[in-house]
Amino acid sequence: MYLSSEYLKRFDKDLYYKVLLLESFEDQVGHTAAQLAQKVQLDARSVTRYLVELIKNYQLFSGKEQSLFTKNHRSGYHFYDSLDPIERERFLIYLVQSTLKYQLLHDIFFEEFHTLYQFSQKHYISESTAHRKINDWKEQFSRYGIQLKRGSYIACGEEEIIRLYLHMTFWQLFRGKVWPFETIPQQDVKQIADQILQFFDVRLNEIKKRRLEYMLGAFFLRKSQKHFVVLNNK
């Protein structure tokens, strides 16, 4: 798995435990619920609940009835034979994007969040749950001087900080595995990144180049929303 456990723990507790459980099967041997519980430091009942949720998540992700695990009464749970490493990684990205916390982050920065009622109806949750989730983000944003405008929920503050926060958050979640700036053409950004590197005569490895593209993606997203950096003349 490419995601940092510590970052996941801060981002979403349920996602964190699901990823830990997925990682527990990378040794390709069977595990009982009790063994998994000891490994991830949860009770067996919680482990079983997360495994059931992972099976449902996988069926929604794949569009198939196939289970994520097979179960043997002696050796416990095993990964299904056809689940290869590439599909596991795609499934992990799906899990991240399916969390309420990510969907709220997405709607705020893509300026699709308008009211608590609208968000709660869109995601089939109560308004109190939506309110609690947005307060969690407000608390995290405040550490960086970012606020949400009353009524519109548009992120405001120092524009340089907002762009940096957006780029870093998406990078920590996806590490270049997907292009999260869906309203910005990725190919255009790639070409601009290549032109920058060529102009400064700089060579970067693929990971660093992808990170530059994420930085540019955050820049162009905010610019497309007519949020501009205010230059200080002092």
Coordinates of C-alpha atoms in Angstrom, one line a residue:
M1 CA 0.0 0.0 0.0
Y2 CA 1.3 3.5 -0.9
L3 CA -0.6 5.4 1.8
S4 CA 1.0 6.5 5.1
S5 CA -0.6 4.9 8.1
E6 CA -0.1 7.9 10.2
Y7 CA -1.8 10.2 7.7
L8 CA -4.7 7.8 7.3
K9 CA -5.2 7.6 11.1
R10 CA -5.6 11.4 11.1
F11 CA -7.7 11.5 8.0
D12 CA -10.4 8.8 8.6
K13 CA -10.4 6.2 11.4
D14 CA -12.6 3.7 9.6
L15 CA -10.5 3.9 6.4
Y16 CA -7.4 3.5 8.5
Y17 CA -8.6 0.2 10.0
K18 CA -9.8 -1.1 6.6
V19 CA -6.4 -0.4 5.1
L20 CA -4.6 -2.1 8.0
L21 CA -6.8 -5.2 7.4
L22 CA -6.1 -5.2 3.7
E23 CA -2.3 -4.9 4.5
S24 CA -2.6 -7.9 6.9
F25 CA -3.4 -10.1 3.9
E26 CA -0.3 -9.2 1.9
D27 CA 1.5 -12.3 3.4
Q28 CA -1.0 -14.4 1.3
V29 CA -1.9 -16.6 4.2
G30 CA -5.2 -17.1 6.0
H31 CA -6.1 -15.1 9.2
T32 CA -9.0 -15.7 11.6
A33 CA -10.9 -12.7 13.0
A34 CA -9.2 -13.2 16.3
Q35 CA -5.7 -13.1 14.7
L36 CA -6.6 -10.0 12.8
A37 CA -8.0 -8.4 15.9
Q38 CA -4.7 -8.9 17.7
K39 CA -2.8 -7.6 14.7
V40 CA -4.7 -4.3 14.2
Q41 CA -5.5 -3.9 18.0
L42 CA -9.3 -4.1 17.7
D43 CA -11.9 -6.5 19.1
A44 CA -12.9 -9.4 16.9
R45 CA -16.4 -8.1 16.5
S46 CA -15.1 -4.8 15.0
V47 CA -12.8 -6.7 12.7
T48 CA -15.7 -8.8 11.4
R49 CA -17.8 -5.7 10.8
Y50 CA -14.9 -4.0 8.8
L51 CA -14.4 -7.2 6.8
V52 CA -18.1 -7.3 5.9
E53 CA -17.9 -3.6 4.9
L54 CA -14.9 -4.3 2.8
I55 CA -16.7 -7.0 0.9
K56 CA -19.6 -4.7 0.2
N57 CA -17.2 -1.9 -0.8
Y58 CA -15.4 -4.3 -3.2
Q59 CA -18.7 -5.4 -4.8
L60 CA -19.7 -1.8 -5.4
F61 CA -16.2 -1.1 -6.8
S62 CA -16.1 -4.1 -9.1
G63 CA -19.7 -4.3 -10.0
K64 CA -19.5 -8.0 -9.4
E65 CA -21.1 -10.3 -6.8
Q66 CA -17.6 -11.9 -6.2
S67 CA -16.5 -11.6 -2.6
L68 CA -13.2 -9.9 -1.6
F69 CA -12.3 -12.9 0.7
T70 CA -12.8 -16.6 0.9
K71 CA -13.4 -18.1 4.3
N72 CA -12.2 -21.4 5.7
H73 CA -13.5 -22.6 9.1
R74 CA -9.9 -23.6 10.0
S75 CA -7.5 -21.1 8.4
G76 CA -9.9 -18.1 8.4
Y77 CA -10.1 -15.4 5.7
H78 CA -8.0 -15.4 2.5
F79 CA -7.8 -12.8 -0.3
Y80 CA -9.7 -14.0 -3.3
D81 CA -7.3 -15.5 -5.8
S82 CA -8.1 -13.1 -8.7
L83 CA -7.4 -9.9 -6.8
D84 CA -4.0 -8.8 -8.2
P85 CA -1.8 -6.0 -6.8
I86 CA -3.0 -3.4 -9.4
E87 CA -6.6 -4.0 -8.6
R88 CA -5.9 -3.8 -4.9
E89 CA -4.4 -0.4 -5.4
R90 CA -7.4 0.8 -7.5
F91 CA -9.6 -0.5 -4.8
L92 CA -7.7 1.4 -2.1
I93 CA -8.2 4.6 -4.2
Y94 CA -11.9 3.8 -4.4
L95 CA -12.0 3.5 -0.6
V96 CA -10.4 6.9 -0.1
Q97 CA -12.7 8.6 -2.6
S98 CA -15.8 6.9 -1.1
T99 CA -15.2 8.3 2.4
L100 CA -17.6 11.1 3.5
K101 CA -14.5 13.1 4.6
Y102 CA -13.0 13.0 1.1
Q103 CA -16.3 13.7 -0.6
L104 CA -16.8 16.8 1.6
L105 CA -13.2 18.0 0.9
H106 CA -13.9 17.5 -2.8
D107 CA -17.1 19.4 -2.8
I108 CA -15.6 22.3 -0.8
F109 CA -12.6 22.8 -3.0
F110 CA -14.5 22.2 -6.3
E111 CA -17.1 24.6 -4.9
E112 CA -19.9 22.1 -5.2
F113 CA -20.9 22.4 -1.5
H114 CA -23.8 24.8 -1.1
T115 CA -25.9 23.8 1.9
L116 CA -25.8 21.1 4.6
Y117 CA -29.2 19.9 3.4
Q118 CA -28.0 19.5 -0.2
F119 CA -24.9 17.6 0.9
S120 CA -26.8 15.3 3.3
Q121 CA -29.4 14.5 0.6
K122 CA -26.6 13.8 -2.0
H123 CA -24.9 11.3 0.3
Y124 CA -27.9 9.9 2.2
I125 CA -26.8 11.1 5.6
S126 CA -28.4 13.3 8.3
E127 CA -27.8 17.0 8.4
S128 CA -26.3 16.5 11.9
T129 CA -23.7 14.1 10.5
A130 CA -22.9 16.6 7.6
H131 CA -22.6 19.3 10.2
R132 CA -20.2 17.2 12.3
K133 CA -18.0 16.4 9.3
I134 CA -17.8 20.0 8.1
N135 CA -16.8 21.1 11.7
D136 CA -14.0 18.5 11.6
W137 CA -12.7 20.1 8.4
K138 CA -13.1 23.6 9.7
E139 CA -11.0 22.7 12.7
Q140 CA -8.3 21.3 10.4
F141 CA -8.5 24.2 8.0
S142 CA -8.1 26.8 10.9
R143 CA -4.6 25.5 11.6
Y144 CA -3.6 26.9 8.2
G145 CA -5.6 30.1 8.5
I146 CA -8.2 28.8 6.0
Q147 CA -11.8 29.6 6.7
L148 CA -15.1 28.7 5.0
K149 CA -17.3 31.7 4.0
R150 CA -20.6 31.8 5.9
G151 CA -23.4 30.7 3.5
S152 CA -21.3 29.8 0.5
Y153 CA -18.7 27.5 2.2
I154 CA -16.0 28.8 -0.2
A155 CA -12.5 28.4 1.2
C156 CA -10.8 31.7 1.8
G157 CA -7.6 32.9 3.4
E158 CA -4.1 33.4 2.0
E159 CA -4.3 32.1 -1.5
E160 CA -0.7 30.7 -1.5
I161 CA -1.6 28.7 1.6
I162 CA -4.8 27.3 0.2
R163 CA -3.1 26.2 -3.0
L164 CA -0.3 24.6 -1.0
Y165 CA -2.8 22.8 1.3
L166 CA -4.8 21.6 -1.6
H167 CA -1.8 20.2 -3.4
M168 CA -0.3 18.6 -0.3
T169 CA -3.6 17.0 0.8
F170 CA -4.3 15.4 -2.6
W171 CA -0.7 14.3 -2.8
Q172 CA -0.8 12.6 0.6
L173 CA -4.0 10.8 -0.4
F174 CA -3.1 9.7 -3.9
R175 CA 0.6 10.0 -4.5
G176 CA 0.1 10.6 -8.2
K177 CA -1.9 7.4 -8.7
V178 CA -4.9 9.3 -10.0
W179 CA -5.5 12.8 -11.3
P180 CA -7.8 14.4 -8.7
F181 CA -8.2 17.8 -10.5
E182 CA -11.1 16.6 -12.6
T183 CA -12.0 20.0 -14.1
I184 CA -8.4 20.7 -15.2
P185 CA -7.2 18.7 -18.3
Q186 CA -4.3 16.5 -17.2
Q187 CA -2.6 16.5 -20.6
D188 CA -2.5 20.3 -20.7
V189 CA -0.9 20.3 -17.2
K190 CA 1.7 17.7 -18.3
Q191 CA 2.7 19.8 -21.2
I192 CA 3.1 22.9 -19.1
A193 CA 5.2 20.9 -16.5
D194 CA 7.4 19.7 -19.4
Q195 CA 7.8 23.3 -20.7
I196 CA 8.8 24.5 -17.2
L197 CA 11.4 21.7 -16.8
Q198 CA 12.8 22.4 -20.3
F199 CA 13.0 26.2 -19.7
F200 CA 15.0 25.7 -16.5
D201 CA 16.9 22.8 -17.9
V202 CA 15.9 20.6 -14.9
R203 CA 15.4 16.8 -14.9
L204 CA 13.1 15.2 -12.4
N205 CA 12.2 11.5 -11.8
E206 CA 8.6 10.5 -12.5
I207 CA 7.4 10.9 -8.9
K208 CA 8.8 14.4 -8.6
K209 CA 7.4 15.3 -12.0
R210 CA 4.0 14.1 -11.0
R211 CA 4.1 16.1 -7.8
L212 CA 4.9 19.2 -9.9
E213 CA 1.8 18.4 -11.9
Y214 CA -0.3 18.3 -8.7
M215 CA 1.1 21.7 -7.7
L216 CA 0.1 23.1 -11.1
G217 CA -3.3 21.3 -10.9
A218 CA -4.0 23.1 -7.6
F219 CA -2.9 26.4 -9.2
F220 CA -5.1 26.1 -12.2
L221 CA -8.1 24.9 -10.2
R222 CA -8.1 27.9 -8.0
K223 CA -7.4 30.2 -10.9
S224 CA -10.3 28.8 -12.8
Q225 CA -12.5 29.6 -9.8
K226 CA -11.2 33.2 -10.0
H227 CA -9.1 33.0 -6.8
F228 CA -5.9 34.9 -7.3
V229 CA -2.7 35.5 -5.3
V230 CA -2.5 39.0 -3.9
L231 CA 1.0 40.4 -4.3
N232 CA 2.4 42.3 -1.3
N233 CA 4.1 45.5 -2.5
K234 CA 5.9 46.1 0.9

